[in-house]
Tab-separated table of N, CA and C in Angstrom:
chain	number	residue	atom	x	y	z
A	20	GLU	N	-64.477	-26.615	-43.127
A	20	GLU	CA	-64.943	-26.596	-44.612
A	20	GLU	C	-66.111	-27.428	-44.956
A	21	ASN	N	-67.002	-26.944	-45.720
A	21	ASN	CA	-68.095	-27.606	-46.052
A	21	ASN	C	-67.818	-28.654	-47.112
A	22	MET	N	-68.231	-29.946	-46.797
A	22	MET	CA	-67.790	-30.966	-47.728
A	22	MET	C	-68.424	-30.938	-49.111
A	23	THR	N	-69.501	-30.219	-49.270
A	23	THR	CA	-70.103	-29.988	-50.578
A	23	THR	C	-69.334	-28.936	-51.480
A	24	GLU	N	-68.381	-28.305	-50.784
A	24	GLU	CA	-67.602	-27.252	-51.522
A	24	GLU	C	-66.096	-27.736	-51.763
A	25	ILE	N	-65.929	-29.014	-51.574
A	25	ILE	CA	-64.536	-29.452	-51.866
A	25	ILE	C	-64.285	-29.433	-53.425
A	26	PRO	N	-63.147	-28.871	-53.890
A	26	PRO	CA	-62.947	-28.651	-55.293
A	26	PRO	C	-62.831	-30.072	-56.011
A	27	GLY	N	-63.243	-30.052	-57.304
A	27	GLY	CA	-63.054	-31.307	-58.110
A	27	GLY	C	-64.514	-31.793	-58.278
A	28	ASP	N	-64.419	-33.038	-58.876
A	28	ASP	CA	-65.679	-33.799	-59.103
A	28	ASP	C	-66.382	-34.078	-57.822
A	29	PRO	N	-67.722	-34.109	-57.753
A	29	PRO	CA	-68.439	-34.379	-56.475
A	29	PRO	C	-68.213	-35.780	-56.059
A	30	VAL	N	-67.983	-35.928	-54.758
A	30	VAL	CA	-67.777	-37.256	-54.167
A	30	VAL	C	-69.037	-37.940	-54.002
A	31	LYS	N	-69.327	-39.057	-54.551
A	31	LYS	CA	-70.489	-39.756	-54.555
A	31	LYS	C	-70.528	-40.905	-53.388
A	32	GLY	N	-69.324	-41.338	-53.086
A	32	GLY	CA	-69.222	-42.346	-52.071
A	32	GLY	C	-67.782	-42.604	-51.718
A	33	ILE	N	-67.607	-43.234	-50.568
A	33	ILE	CA	-66.239	-43.571	-49.960
A	33	ILE	C	-66.257	-44.911	-49.484
A	34	LEU	N	-65.047	-45.500	-49.421
A	34	LEU	CA	-64.811	-46.735	-48.782
A	34	LEU	C	-64.043	-46.416	-47.530
A	35	CYS	N	-64.574	-46.785	-46.296
A	35	CYS	CA	-63.957	-46.504	-45.058
A	35	CYS	C	-63.534	-47.652	-44.290
A	36	ASP	N	-62.236	-47.719	-43.984
A	36	ASP	CA	-61.736	-48.914	-43.071
A	36	ASP	C	-62.284	-48.729	-41.783
A	37	ILE	N	-62.367	-49.733	-41.079
A	37	ILE	CA	-62.907	-49.771	-39.705
A	37	ILE	C	-61.838	-49.665	-38.630
A	38	THR	N	-60.992	-50.778	-38.553
A	38	THR	CA	-60.065	-50.865	-37.434
A	38	THR	C	-58.887	-49.797	-37.826
A	39	GLY	N	-58.664	-48.937	-36.728
A	39	GLY	CA	-57.551	-47.955	-36.938
A	39	GLY	C	-58.131	-46.631	-37.606
A	40	VAL	N	-59.243	-46.679	-38.103
A	40	VAL	CA	-59.842	-45.489	-38.831
A	40	VAL	C	-61.185	-45.095	-37.868
A	41	LEU	N	-62.122	-45.929	-37.690
A	41	LEU	CA	-63.191	-45.745	-36.866
A	41	LEU	C	-63.020	-46.063	-35.281
A	42	LYS	N	-62.279	-47.204	-35.179
A	42	LYS	CA	-62.117	-47.539	-33.784
A	42	LYS	C	-60.639	-48.160	-33.603
A	43	GLU	N	-60.186	-48.035	-32.326
A	43	GLU	CA	-59.002	-48.698	-32.072
A	43	GLU	C	-59.270	-50.143	-31.762
A	44	SER	N	-58.340	-50.894	-32.139
A	44	SER	CA	-58.598	-52.379	-32.008
A	44	SER	C	-58.381	-52.879	-30.581
A	45	ALA	N	-59.039	-53.900	-30.228
A	45	ALA	CA	-58.890	-54.462	-28.861
A	45	ALA	C	-59.230	-55.949	-29.056
A	46	THR	N	-58.499	-56.781	-28.305
A	46	THR	CA	-58.795	-58.254	-28.381
A	46	THR	C	-59.762	-58.658	-27.309
A	47	ALA	N	-59.820	-57.946	-26.142
A	47	ALA	CA	-60.663	-58.389	-25.010
A	47	ALA	C	-61.941	-57.629	-24.988
A	48	SER	N	-62.123	-56.621	-25.676
A	48	SER	CA	-63.306	-55.724	-25.669
A	48	SER	C	-63.659	-55.231	-27.016
A	49	ASP	N	-64.724	-54.348	-27.070
A	49	ASP	CA	-65.150	-53.761	-28.194
A	49	ASP	C	-64.153	-52.664	-28.836
A	50	GLY	N	-63.162	-52.328	-28.089
A	50	GLY	CA	-62.228	-51.311	-28.487
A	50	GLY	C	-62.897	-49.895	-28.083
A	51	VAL	N	-62.384	-48.899	-28.669
A	51	VAL	CA	-62.801	-47.473	-28.424
A	51	VAL	C	-62.897	-46.683	-29.770
A	52	ALA	N	-63.980	-46.020	-29.914
A	52	ALA	CA	-64.170	-45.196	-31.025
A	52	ALA	C	-63.057	-44.097	-31.109
A	53	ILE	N	-62.505	-43.965	-32.311
A	53	ILE	CA	-61.424	-42.960	-32.429
A	53	ILE	C	-62.042	-41.549	-32.416
A	54	GLN	N	-61.425	-40.665	-31.703
A	54	GLN	CA	-62.133	-39.347	-31.471
A	54	GLN	C	-62.408	-38.725	-32.796
A	55	GLY	N	-63.690	-38.198	-32.999
A	55	GLY	CA	-64.111	-37.466	-34.110
A	55	GLY	C	-64.711	-38.461	-35.215
A	56	SER	N	-64.452	-39.730	-35.129
A	56	SER	CA	-64.949	-40.568	-36.198
A	56	SER	C	-66.482	-40.697	-36.300
A	57	ILE	N	-67.226	-40.678	-35.135
A	57	ILE	CA	-68.565	-40.882	-35.285
A	57	ILE	C	-69.129	-39.519	-35.829
A	58	GLU	N	-68.633	-38.404	-35.452
A	58	GLU	CA	-69.136	-37.109	-36.025
A	58	GLU	C	-68.732	-36.963	-37.414
A	59	GLY	N	-67.492	-37.482	-37.850
A	59	GLY	CA	-67.116	-37.361	-39.196
A	59	GLY	C	-68.066	-38.199	-40.019
A	60	LEU	N	-68.430	-39.305	-39.736
A	60	LEU	CA	-69.304	-40.231	-40.525
A	60	LEU	C	-70.768	-39.423	-40.589
A	61	ALA	N	-71.209	-38.830	-39.509
A	61	ALA	CA	-72.398	-38.114	-39.597
A	61	ALA	C	-72.437	-36.932	-40.575
A	62	ARG	N	-71.144	-36.307	-40.646
A	62	ARG	CA	-71.151	-35.181	-41.597
A	62	ARG	C	-71.134	-35.729	-43.006
A	63	LEU	N	-70.455	-36.824	-43.317
A	63	LEU	CA	-70.470	-37.408	-44.641
A	63	LEU	C	-71.972	-37.874	-44.957
A	64	GLU	N	-72.637	-38.497	-44.100
A	64	GLU	CA	-73.930	-38.963	-44.327
A	64	GLU	C	-74.909	-37.706	-44.671
A	65	ALA	N	-74.720	-36.640	-43.856
A	65	ALA	CA	-75.575	-35.475	-43.974
A	65	ALA	C	-75.167	-34.770	-45.254
A	66	ALA	N	-74.145	-34.897	-45.835
A	66	ALA	CA	-73.671	-34.363	-47.075
A	66	ALA	C	-74.246	-35.292	-48.367
A	67	GLY	N	-74.891	-36.451	-47.887
A	67	GLY	CA	-75.381	-37.326	-49.035
A	67	GLY	C	-74.330	-38.194	-49.609
A	68	ILE	N	-73.141	-38.384	-48.937
A	68	ILE	CA	-72.157	-39.224	-49.411
A	68	ILE	C	-72.391	-40.649	-48.913
A	69	LYS	N	-72.469	-41.565	-49.949
A	69	LYS	CA	-72.665	-43.047	-49.591
A	69	LYS	C	-71.356	-43.582	-48.958
A	70	ILE	N	-71.477	-44.454	-47.936
A	70	ILE	CA	-70.322	-45.056	-47.256
A	70	ILE	C	-70.462	-46.502	-47.248
A	71	LYS	N	-69.354	-47.183	-47.671
A	71	LYS	CA	-69.253	-48.591	-47.498
A	71	LYS	C	-67.980	-48.892	-46.490
A	72	PHE	N	-68.192	-49.717	-45.577
A	72	PHE	CA	-67.133	-49.988	-44.599
A	72	PHE	C	-66.474	-51.211	-44.903
A	73	VAL	N	-65.151	-51.114	-45.071
A	73	VAL	CA	-64.339	-52.290	-45.452
A	73	VAL	C	-63.482	-52.679	-44.167
A	74	THR	N	-63.248	-53.934	-44.150
A	74	THR	CA	-62.308	-54.455	-43.050
A	74	THR	C	-61.694	-55.759	-43.410
A	75	ASN	N	-60.649	-56.169	-42.891
A	75	ASN	CA	-59.986	-57.349	-43.110
A	75	ASN	C	-60.379	-58.393	-41.865
A	76	GLU	N	-61.272	-57.996	-41.118
A	76	GLU	CA	-61.705	-58.781	-39.945
A	76	GLU	C	-62.381	-60.223	-40.514
A	77	SER	N	-61.699	-61.245	-39.936
A	77	SER	CA	-62.100	-62.561	-40.293
A	77	SER	C	-62.579	-63.483	-39.241
A	78	GLN	N	-62.493	-62.983	-37.929
A	78	GLN	CA	-62.740	-63.880	-36.815
A	78	GLN	C	-64.119	-63.691	-36.167
A	79	ILE	N	-64.863	-62.611	-36.550
A	79	ILE	CA	-66.236	-62.429	-36.219
A	79	ILE	C	-67.105	-62.264	-37.374
A	80	THR	N	-68.413	-62.502	-37.160
A	80	THR	CA	-69.265	-62.372	-38.242
A	80	THR	C	-69.572	-60.895	-38.514
A	81	ARG	N	-70.075	-60.581	-39.625
A	81	ARG	CA	-70.479	-59.268	-40.007
A	81	ARG	C	-71.543	-58.690	-39.039
A	82	LYS	N	-72.506	-59.564	-38.611
A	82	LYS	CA	-73.479	-59.276	-37.673
A	82	LYS	C	-72.804	-58.783	-36.307
A	83	GLU	N	-71.822	-59.587	-35.775
A	83	GLU	CA	-71.115	-59.271	-34.589
A	83	GLU	C	-70.447	-58.017	-34.675
A	84	LEU	N	-69.801	-57.840	-35.841
A	84	LEU	CA	-68.965	-56.515	-35.998
A	84	LEU	C	-69.977	-55.359	-35.996
A	85	HIS	N	-71.012	-55.560	-36.559
A	85	HIS	CA	-72.107	-54.496	-36.751
A	85	HIS	C	-72.449	-54.094	-35.256
A	86	ALA	N	-72.840	-55.203	-34.486
A	86	ALA	CA	-73.222	-54.881	-33.146
A	86	ALA	C	-72.140	-54.305	-32.212
A	87	LYS	N	-70.867	-54.631	-32.456
A	87	LYS	CA	-69.852	-53.990	-31.762
A	87	LYS	C	-69.739	-52.473	-32.138
A	88	LEU	N	-69.908	-52.210	-33.349
A	88	LEU	CA	-69.818	-50.777	-33.781
A	88	LEU	C	-70.954	-49.908	-33.207
A	89	HIS	N	-72.138	-50.570	-33.199
A	89	HIS	CA	-73.261	-49.820	-32.552
A	89	HIS	C	-73.039	-49.614	-31.125
A	90	ARG	N	-72.412	-50.554	-30.285
A	90	ARG	CA	-72.143	-50.378	-28.939
A	90	ARG	C	-71.206	-49.293	-28.801
A	91	LEU	N	-70.324	-49.014	-29.736
A	91	LEU	CA	-69.376	-47.916	-29.566
A	91	LEU	C	-70.039	-46.545	-30.021
A	92	GLY	N	-71.224	-46.507	-30.600
A	92	GLY	CA	-71.981	-45.335	-30.908
A	92	GLY	C	-72.026	-45.165	-32.445
A	93	PHE	N	-71.654	-45.995	-33.286
A	93	PHE	CA	-71.738	-45.699	-34.680
A	93	PHE	C	-73.153	-46.316	-35.138
A	94	SER	N	-73.610	-45.667	-36.270
A	94	SER	CA	-74.894	-46.015	-36.772
A	94	SER	C	-74.781	-46.270	-38.250
A	95	MET	N	-74.835	-47.470	-38.696
A	95	MET	CA	-74.776	-47.846	-40.059
A	95	MET	C	-75.537	-49.139	-40.292
A	96	PRO	N	-76.063	-49.283	-41.562
A	96	PRO	CA	-76.737	-50.539	-41.869
A	96	PRO	C	-75.728	-51.699	-41.873
A	97	GLU	N	-76.101	-52.874	-41.394
A	97	GLU	CA	-75.195	-54.126	-41.379
A	97	GLU	C	-74.703	-54.358	-42.668
A	98	ASP	N	-75.549	-54.098	-43.828
A	98	ASP	CA	-75.144	-54.627	-45.133
A	98	ASP	C	-74.227	-53.524	-45.790
A	99	SER	N	-73.863	-52.466	-45.167
A	99	SER	CA	-72.805	-51.504	-45.501
A	99	SER	C	-71.409	-51.969	-45.057
A	100	ILE	N	-71.314	-52.977	-44.225
A	100	ILE	CA	-70.047	-53.487	-43.886
A	100	ILE	C	-69.586	-54.539	-44.809
A	101	MET	N	-68.396	-54.468	-45.300
A	101	MET	CA	-67.953	-55.389	-46.337
A	101	MET	C	-66.611	-56.071	-45.861
A	102	PRO	N	-66.756	-57.230	-45.116
A	102	PRO	CA	-65.596	-58.006	-44.851
A	102	PRO	C	-65.092	-58.692	-46.067
A	103	PRO	N	-63.855	-59.165	-46.021
A	103	PRO	CA	-63.228	-59.785	-47.289
A	103	PRO	C	-64.145	-60.991	-47.816
A	104	ALA	N	-64.651	-61.750	-46.958
A	104	ALA	CA	-65.380	-62.953	-47.373
A	104	ALA	C	-66.544	-62.651	-48.355
A	105	PHE	N	-67.233	-61.497	-47.994
A	105	PHE	CA	-68.293	-61.023	-48.960
A	105	PHE	C	-67.861	-60.575	-50.244
A	106	ALA	N	-66.649	-59.896	-50.341
A	106	ALA	CA	-66.082	-59.522	-51.575
A	106	ALA	C	-65.690	-60.763	-52.479
A	107	ALA	N	-65.078	-61.775	-51.703
A	107	ALA	CA	-64.688	-62.982	-52.407
A	107	ALA	C	-65.852	-63.737	-52.912
A	108	ILE	N	-67.005	-63.801	-52.198
A	108	ILE	CA	-68.171	-64.530	-52.515
A	108	ILE	C	-68.699	-63.783	-53.833
A	109	GLU	N	-68.708	-62.519	-53.791
A	109	GLU	CA	-69.274	-61.810	-54.960
A	109	GLU	C	-68.433	-61.996	-56.253
A	110	PHE	N	-67.057	-62.143	-56.063
A	110	PHE	CA	-66.175	-62.330	-57.119
A	110	PHE	C	-66.483	-63.754	-57.677
A	111	MET	N	-66.585	-64.728	-56.834
A	111	MET	CA	-66.761	-66.088	-57.234
A	111	MET	C	-68.129	-66.308	-57.948
A	112	LYS	N	-69.175	-65.628	-57.462
A	112	LYS	CA	-70.401	-65.683	-58.141
A	112	LYS	C	-70.345	-65.071	-59.572
A	113	GLN	N	-69.589	-63.891	-59.723
A	113	GLN	CA	-69.511	-63.196	-60.972
A	113	GLN	C	-68.653	-64.141	-62.010
A	114	LYS	N	-67.748	-64.873	-61.528
A	114	LYS	CA	-66.922	-65.712	-62.298
A	114	LYS	C	-67.462	-67.158	-62.414
A	115	ASN	N	-68.616	-67.419	-61.771
A	115	ASN	CA	-69.150	-68.670	-61.777
A	115	ASN	C	-68.283	-69.788	-61.209
A	116	LEU	N	-67.434	-69.517	-60.174
A	116	LEU	CA	-66.563	-70.441	-59.581
A	116	LEU	C	-67.189	-71.094	-58.392
A	117	ARG	N	-66.788	-72.336	-58.174
A	117	ARG	CA	-67.421	-73.121	-57.118
A	117	ARG	C	-66.308	-73.903	-56.275
A	118	PRO	N	-65.355	-73.001	-55.619
A	118	PRO	CA	-64.246	-73.650	-54.896
A	118	PRO	C	-64.770	-74.343	-53.594
A	119	HIS	N	-63.888	-75.185	-53.115
A	119	HIS	CA	-64.096	-75.721	-51.687
A	119	HIS	C	-63.338	-74.821	-50.734
A	120	LEU	N	-64.048	-74.305	-49.810
A	120	LEU	CA	-63.654	-73.215	-48.916
A	120	LEU	C	-63.294	-73.780	-47.512
A	121	LEU	N	-62.056	-73.428	-47.051
A	121	LEU	CA	-61.686	-73.837	-45.650
A	121	LEU	C	-61.503	-72.590	-44.909
A	122	VAL	N	-62.549	-72.118	-44.176
A	122	VAL	CA	-62.549	-70.788	-43.460
A	122	VAL	C	-63.051	-71.005	-41.999
A	123	HIS	N	-62.641	-69.895	-41.301
A	123	HIS	CA	-63.188	-69.891	-39.941
A	123	HIS	C	-64.592	-69.862	-39.869
A	124	PRO	N	-65.259	-70.561	-38.885
A	124	PRO	CA	-66.726	-70.612	-38.912
A	124	PRO	C	-67.416	-69.305	-38.865
A	125	ASN	N	-66.884	-68.233	-38.320
A	125	ASN	CA	-67.530	-66.975	-38.312
A	125	ASN	C	-67.398	-66.146	-39.598
A	126	VAL	N	-66.542	-66.557	-40.472
A	126	VAL	CA	-66.425	-65.737	-41.722
A	126	VAL	C	-67.740	-65.613	-42.491
A	127	LEU	N	-68.476	-66.516	-42.528
A	127	LEU	CA	-69.726	-66.414	-43.357
A	127	LEU	C	-70.814	-66.293	-42.397
């Protein structure tokens, strides 16, 4: 089915989880791209649908995660990957909060 012909309001964008949706998790390697995930993202992008990638990953930096996904064959801008720390930072900025953070060195 053509994604531009899905009934209802047009889809402008999606949030896509990474681990378990795009790639299988692995502790000792980059993991493996889930079958069809690379092609599926290409179809969404070709249809003009914006994609933000969300993850609960907190042990590697966004830059490292981006590099890992590229090694698996994915193509997305680094700033489209939204780990929880980035969401928390944006929330704190909006609320003008200045907490003392105790986080893993790779979180930020």
